[in-house]
């Protein structure tokens, strides 16, 4: 199945990931299809446990979470009828539940912080024995004549008959055809495979993606913030857009603003850092609570509270941490300081 995909992924995985993370990532690539990069099935998790040597799915889940924190998301979140990924009460994506098996997808090179693949020039390392057996004193080898004149029975069987392994895999139902249910118990039909929000399938419309990002001032502000960090921490456009959602989630949950205090926190202790991008991603994922700020007073830089966000929590009037859209972790588009910073820019 994913032999070529596995070799491709193996050459590009970051060097700093642990051996356990590498084993899990390569096992998923080996089980996924080369053409679609998707892996799923009733026995997929059993195969993955066998290949990696882990005892249970909980151990695998921890490793997959660590890979996701490094920007290598291999799990495909479940989407509801509205096309949006389902989340739990803590705002985290849901990747599987009863009646729906996990689905995995190997990302493209532009979708994770990988390393450049080496180029192995093997043309100058051909075995002399191979040349000797193929040609002998200018005449074709009898063994080669026999091989080309008589087709291999094994090859005939491979071309004429379908692979037993492939038949067994195609016989398993796609998780996209399973029926999901909401928390209220209503069915949610799924009709197509789902992809991570940060993933861009081949052939997607770049213009459409760019247009949707421009409509989100908070996202644009986060991208600008990452691109304007001091060297060597500043990111390019593509890398900044990949990390911006993680930055927005962390700052909203921990009460930070996109200002000098956050910049100083993320870029502190730069001595000895050899991979700034990887370190920056880890620091954003593990961002601590923001220091206590003075309560909002007349003349304070905190924008006036709209009175609707934060599920009506009065603390939102004095603390931007609580200024989130009802039922989500997204910054309030009316009064969150990150939004106002983006508008002012």
Coordinates of C-alpha atoms in Angstrom, one line a residue:
X1 CA 0.0 0.0 0.0
X2 CA 2.0 3.0 1.3
X3 CA 5.6 1.7 0.5
X4 CA 6.5 4.7 -1.7
X5 CA 4.6 7.1 0.6
X6 CA 6.5 5.8 3.6
X7 CA 9.9 6.3 1.9
X8 CA 8.9 9.8 1.0
X9 CA 7.7 10.6 4.5
X10 CA 10.8 9.0 6.1
X11 CA 13.2 11.4 4.2
X12 CA 11.3 14.5 5.3
X13 CA 10.4 13.9 9.0
X14 CA 12.2 16.4 11.3
X15 CA 15.3 15.1 12.9
X16 CA 14.4 16.3 16.4
X17 CA 11.3 14.0 16.8
X18 CA 11.7 11.0 19.1
X19 CA 12.2 7.5 17.9
X20 CA 8.6 6.5 19.1
X21 CA 7.1 9.4 17.2
X22 CA 9.0 8.5 14.1
X23 CA 7.9 4.8 14.4
X24 CA 4.2 5.8 14.6
X25 CA 4.4 8.3 11.8
X26 CA 6.1 5.9 9.4
X27 CA 3.7 3.0 10.3
X28 CA 0.8 5.2 9.4
X29 CA 2.4 6.2 6.1
X30 CA 3.0 2.5 5.4
X31 CA -0.6 1.6 6.0
X32 CA -2.1 4.5 4.1
X33 CA -2.7 4.5 0.3
X34 CA -0.1 6.1 -1.9
X35 CA -2.5 7.9 -4.1
X36 CA -5.0 9.3 -1.6
X37 CA -2.6 9.5 1.4
X38 CA -5.6 8.3 3.5
X39 CA -5.6 5.3 5.9
X40 CA -8.7 3.9 7.7
X41 CA -10.5 0.6 8.2
X42 CA -11.9 -1.7 10.8
X43 CA -8.6 -3.3 11.5
X44 CA -6.4 -0.3 11.0
X45 CA -5.7 0.4 14.7
X46 CA -4.9 -3.3 15.3
X47 CA -2.4 -3.2 12.4
X48 CA -0.9 0.1 13.8
X49 CA -0.5 -1.4 17.3
X50 CA 1.2 -4.5 15.9
X51 CA 3.6 -2.5 13.7
X52 CA 4.6 0.0 16.4
X53 CA 4.7 -2.3 19.4
X54 CA 2.5 -0.2 21.6
X55 CA 0.1 -1.9 24.1
X56 CA -3.1 0.1 23.6
X57 CA -4.6 3.0 21.7
X58 CA -4.1 5.4 24.7
X59 CA -0.4 5.1 24.3
X60 CA -0.7 5.8 20.6
X61 CA -2.9 8.8 21.3
X62 CA -0.2 10.4 23.4
X63 CA 2.4 10.0 20.7
X64 CA 0.0 11.4 18.0
X65 CA -0.7 14.4 20.3
X66 CA 3.0 15.0 20.5
X67 CA 3.4 14.8 16.8
X68 CA 0.5 17.3 16.4
X69 CA 2.2 19.7 18.8
X70 CA 5.2 19.6 16.5
X71 CA 3.0 20.5 13.5
X72 CA 2.7 17.0 12.2
X73 CA -1.1 16.3 12.4
X74 CA -1.8 12.8 11.1
X75 CA -5.4 12.5 12.5
X76 CA -8.4 13.6 10.5
X77 CA -11.1 15.3 12.7
X78 CA -14.7 14.3 12.3
X79 CA -17.0 16.8 10.6
X80 CA -20.6 17.4 11.2
X81 CA -23.5 18.1 8.8
X82 CA -22.4 21.7 8.6
X83 CA -19.0 20.8 7.3
X84 CA -17.2 22.0 10.5
X85 CA -15.0 19.8 12.6
X86 CA -16.7 18.5 15.8
X87 CA -15.2 19.6 19.1
X88 CA -15.6 18.5 22.7
X89 CA -16.5 20.7 25.7
X90 CA -12.9 21.9 25.9
X91 CA -12.8 23.0 22.3
X92 CA -10.6 20.1 21.1
X93 CA -11.2 18.3 17.9
X94 CA -12.9 14.9 18.0
X95 CA -11.1 12.3 16.0
X96 CA -13.2 9.2 16.8
X97 CA -16.1 8.0 18.9
X98 CA -18.4 4.9 19.1
X99 CA -19.5 3.9 15.6
X100 CA -16.7 5.9 13.9
X101 CA -13.2 4.6 13.4
X102 CA -10.2 6.8 13.3
X103 CA -9.0 8.2 9.9
X104 CA -5.5 9.2 9.2
X105 CA -3.9 11.3 6.5
X106 CA -0.2 11.8 5.6
X107 CA 0.3 15.6 5.1
X108 CA 1.9 17.2 2.0
X109 CA 5.4 18.7 2.3
X110 CA 4.0 22.2 2.7
X111 CA 1.7 21.2 5.6
X112 CA 4.3 20.2 8.2
X113 CA 7.7 21.5 9.3
X114 CA 9.9 18.9 7.7
X115 CA 13.4 18.8 6.5
X116 CA 14.7 18.9 2.9
X117 CA 14.9 15.4 1.3
X118 CA 18.4 14.3 0.4
X119 CA 19.3 13.4 -3.2
X120 CA 21.1 10.0 -3.4
X121 CA 22.9 9.7 -6.8
X122 CA 23.1 5.9 -7.1
X123 CA 24.0 5.8 -10.8
X124 CA 27.7 5.6 -10.1
X125 CA 27.3 2.8 -7.6
X126 CA 25.9 0.1 -9.9
X127 CA 27.0 -3.4 -9.0
X128 CA 29.6 -4.9 -11.5
X129 CA 27.9 -8.3 -11.1
X130 CA 24.7 -6.8 -12.5
X131 CA 26.4 -5.6 -15.6
X132 CA 28.2 -9.0 -16.0
X133 CA 25.0 -11.0 -15.7
X134 CA 23.1 -8.8 -18.1
X135 CA 25.7 -8.9 -20.9
X136 CA 28.5 -11.3 -21.5
X137 CA 31.1 -10.6 -24.3
X138 CA 28.6 -8.5 -26.2
X139 CA 26.0 -11.2 -26.3
X140 CA 22.7 -11.4 -24.4
X141 CA 22.7 -13.5 -21.3
X142 CA 20.8 -16.8 -21.7
X143 CA 19.2 -16.3 -18.3
X144 CA 18.0 -12.9 -19.4
X145 CA 16.6 -14.4 -22.7
X146 CA 14.7 -17.0 -20.7
X147 CA 13.3 -14.4 -18.3
X148 CA 12.0 -12.1 -21.1
X149 CA 10.6 -14.9 -23.3
X150 CA 8.7 -16.5 -20.6
X151 CA 6.4 -14.4 -18.4
X152 CA 6.7 -15.1 -14.7
X153 CA 3.7 -16.9 -13.3
X154 CA 3.9 -14.8 -10.2
X155 CA 3.7 -11.6 -12.4
X156 CA 0.8 -13.0 -14.3
X157 CA -1.0 -13.7 -11.1
X158 CA -0.3 -10.1 -9.9
X159 CA -1.6 -8.5 -13.1
X160 CA -4.6 -10.8 -13.7
X161 CA -5.8 -11.1 -10.2
X162 CA -6.5 -8.6 -7.6
X163 CA -4.2 -8.5 -4.6
X164 CA -5.8 -10.4 -1.6
X165 CA -4.6 -7.6 0.7
X166 CA -6.3 -4.9 -1.4
X167 CA -9.5 -6.9 -1.6
X168 CA -9.6 -7.2 2.2
X169 CA -8.9 -3.5 2.7
X170 CA -11.5 -2.3 0.2
X171 CA -14.1 -4.5 1.8
X172 CA -14.0 -2.4 4.9
X173 CA -16.5 0.4 5.2
X174 CA -15.2 4.0 4.9
X175 CA -15.7 6.0 8.0
X176 CA -17.2 8.7 5.9
X177 CA -20.2 6.4 5.3
X178 CA -20.8 5.8 9.0
X179 CA -23.6 7.7 10.8
X180 CA -22.7 10.1 13.6
X181 CA -24.9 11.5 16.3
X182 CA -24.8 14.9 18.0
X183 CA -24.8 15.3 21.8
X184 CA -28.6 15.5 21.6
X185 CA -28.8 12.1 19.8
X186 CA -29.7 13.4 16.4
X187 CA -28.0 11.6 13.4
X188 CA -25.3 13.5 11.5
X189 CA -24.7 11.9 8.0
X190 CA -21.2 12.1 6.7
X191 CA -20.8 11.8 2.9
X192 CA -17.1 12.7 2.2
X193 CA -13.7 12.1 3.8
X194 CA -12.7 15.0 6.1
X195 CA -9.3 16.7 6.4
X196 CA -7.6 18.8 9.1
X197 CA -8.5 22.5 9.0
X198 CA -4.8 23.3 8.4
X199 CA -4.4 20.8 5.6
X200 CA -4.7 21.9 1.9
X201 CA -5.5 18.9 -0.4
X202 CA -3.9 18.9 -3.7
X203 CA -5.9 20.9 -6.3
X204 CA -7.4 23.2 -3.7
X205 CA -8.1 26.8 -4.8
X206 CA -5.3 29.0 -3.3
X207 CA -7.3 32.1 -4.0
X208 CA -10.3 30.9 -2.1
X209 CA -8.1 30.1 0.9
X210 CA -6.5 33.4 0.9
X211 CA -9.8 35.2 0.7
X212 CA -11.1 33.3 3.8
X213 CA -8.0 34.3 5.8
X214 CA -8.4 38.0 4.9
X215 CA -11.9 37.9 6.3
X216 CA -10.5 37.0 9.8
X217 CA -8.8 40.0 11.4
X218 CA -7.5 37.9 14.3
X219 CA -5.8 35.4 12.0
X220 CA -4.2 38.2 10.0
X221 CA -3.0 39.9 13.2
X222 CA -1.5 36.6 14.4
X223 CA 0.3 36.1 11.0
X224 CA 1.7 39.6 11.1
X225 CA 2.9 39.1 14.7
X226 CA 4.8 36.0 13.8
X227 CA 6.3 37.5 10.6
X228 CA 7.5 40.6 12.6
X229 CA 9.3 38.7 15.4
X230 CA 13.0 39.6 15.8
X231 CA 15.5 37.4 14.1
X232 CA 16.0 34.5 14.2
X233 CA 12.4 34.0 15.4
X234 CA 10.6 35.7 12.5
X235 CA 8.7 33.4 10.2
X236 CA 7.9 33.4 6.5
X237 CA 4.4 33.8 5.1
X238 CA 3.7 30.1 4.8
X239 CA 5.1 29.1 8.1
X240 CA 3.4 32.0 9.9
X241 CA 0.0 30.9 8.5
X242 CA 0.6 27.4 9.7
X243 CA 1.3 28.4 13.3
X244 CA -1.2 31.3 13.5
X245 CA -4.2 29.1 14.6
X246 CA -2.1 27.6 17.4
X247 CA -1.0 31.1 18.5
X248 CA -4.6 32.4 18.6
X249 CA -5.8 29.4 20.6
X250 CA -3.0 29.6 23.1
X251 CA -3.2 33.4 23.6
X252 CA -7.0 33.3 23.9
X253 CA -7.0 30.5 26.5
X254 CA -4.0 31.8 28.5
X255 CA -5.0 35.5 28.4
X256 CA -2.1 37.0 26.3
X257 CA -2.3 39.8 23.8
X258 CA -0.3 40.2 20.6
X259 CA 2.1 42.7 22.1
X260 CA 5.6 43.3 23.3
X261 CA 5.1 41.2 26.4
X262 CA 4.2 38.1 24.4
X263 CA 7.1 38.8 22.0
X264 CA 9.5 38.9 24.9
X265 CA 8.1 35.7 26.4
X266 CA 8.3 33.7 23.1
X267 CA 11.8 34.9 22.2
X268 CA 13.5 34.7 25.6
X269 CA 16.7 32.7 26.2
X270 CA 17.7 32.7 22.5
X271 CA 21.3 31.5 23.3
X272 CA 21.9 28.0 22.1
X273 CA 18.7 27.7 20.1
X274 CA 19.5 25.9 16.8
X275 CA 16.0 25.4 15.4
X276 CA 14.0 28.6 16.2
X277 CA 10.9 27.5 14.4
X278 CA 10.6 24.2 16.3
X279 CA 11.3 25.9 19.6
X280 CA 8.8 28.7 18.8
X281 CA 6.1 26.1 18.1
X282 CA 6.7 24.3 21.4
X283 CA 6.7 27.5 23.3
X284 CA 3.4 28.6 21.8
X285 CA 1.9 25.2 22.6
X286 CA 3.1 25.3 26.2
X287 CA 2.4 29.0 26.8
X288 CA 1.7 29.7 30.5
X289 CA -0.9 31.9 31.9
X290 CA -0.4 35.6 31.2
X291 CA 0.8 37.8 34.1
X292 CA -2.0 39.6 35.9
X293 CA -2.9 43.0 34.3
X294 CA -4.5 45.9 36.1
X295 CA -8.3 45.9 35.9
X296 CA -9.7 47.9 33.1
X297 CA -10.3 51.6 34.1
X298 CA -11.1 54.8 32.2
X299 CA -8.3 55.4 29.8
X300 CA -7.2 51.8 29.8
X301 CA -6.0 50.2 26.6
X302 CA -8.6 47.4 27.0
X303 CA -11.5 48.0 24.5
X304 CA -15.0 48.4 26.0
X305 CA -16.7 45.1 26.6
X306 CA -19.6 44.3 24.2
X307 CA -21.5 42.7 26.9
X308 CA -22.4 39.6 24.8
X309 CA -19.2 37.5 24.6
X310 CA -17.8 35.2 27.3
X311 CA -21.3 33.7 27.8
X312 CA -22.2 36.8 29.8
X313 CA -19.4 36.4 32.3
X314 CA -18.9 39.9 33.9
X315 CA -15.2 39.2 34.3
X316 CA -14.9 39.8 30.5
X317 CA -15.3 43.5 31.2
X318 CA -11.9 43.6 32.9
X319 CA -10.0 40.6 31.4
X320 CA -9.6 39.8 27.7
X321 CA -9.2 36.1 28.5
X322 CA -13.0 35.8 28.9
X323 CA -13.8 37.7 25.7
X324 CA -14.6 34.7 23.5
X325 CA -17.4 33.9 21.2
X326 CA -20.3 32.0 23.0
X327 CA -19.6 28.3 23.0
X328 CA -16.1 28.5 21.5
X329 CA -12.5 29.6 22.2
X330 CA -12.4 32.1 19.3
X331 CA -11.7 35.8 20.1
X332 CA -14.8 38.0 20.2
X333 CA -14.9 39.9 16.9
X334 CA -16.5 42.9 18.6
X335 CA -14.3 43.7 21.7
X336 CA -11.3 41.3 21.9
X337 CA -8.0 43.4 22.0
X338 CA -6.4 41.2 19.3
X339 CA -9.2 42.1 16.8
X340 CA -8.9 45.8 17.6
X341 CA -5.1 45.5 17.1
X342 CA -5.7 44.0 13.7
X343 CA -8.2 46.8 12.8
X344 CA -5.8 49.5 13.9
X345 CA -3.0 48.0 11.8

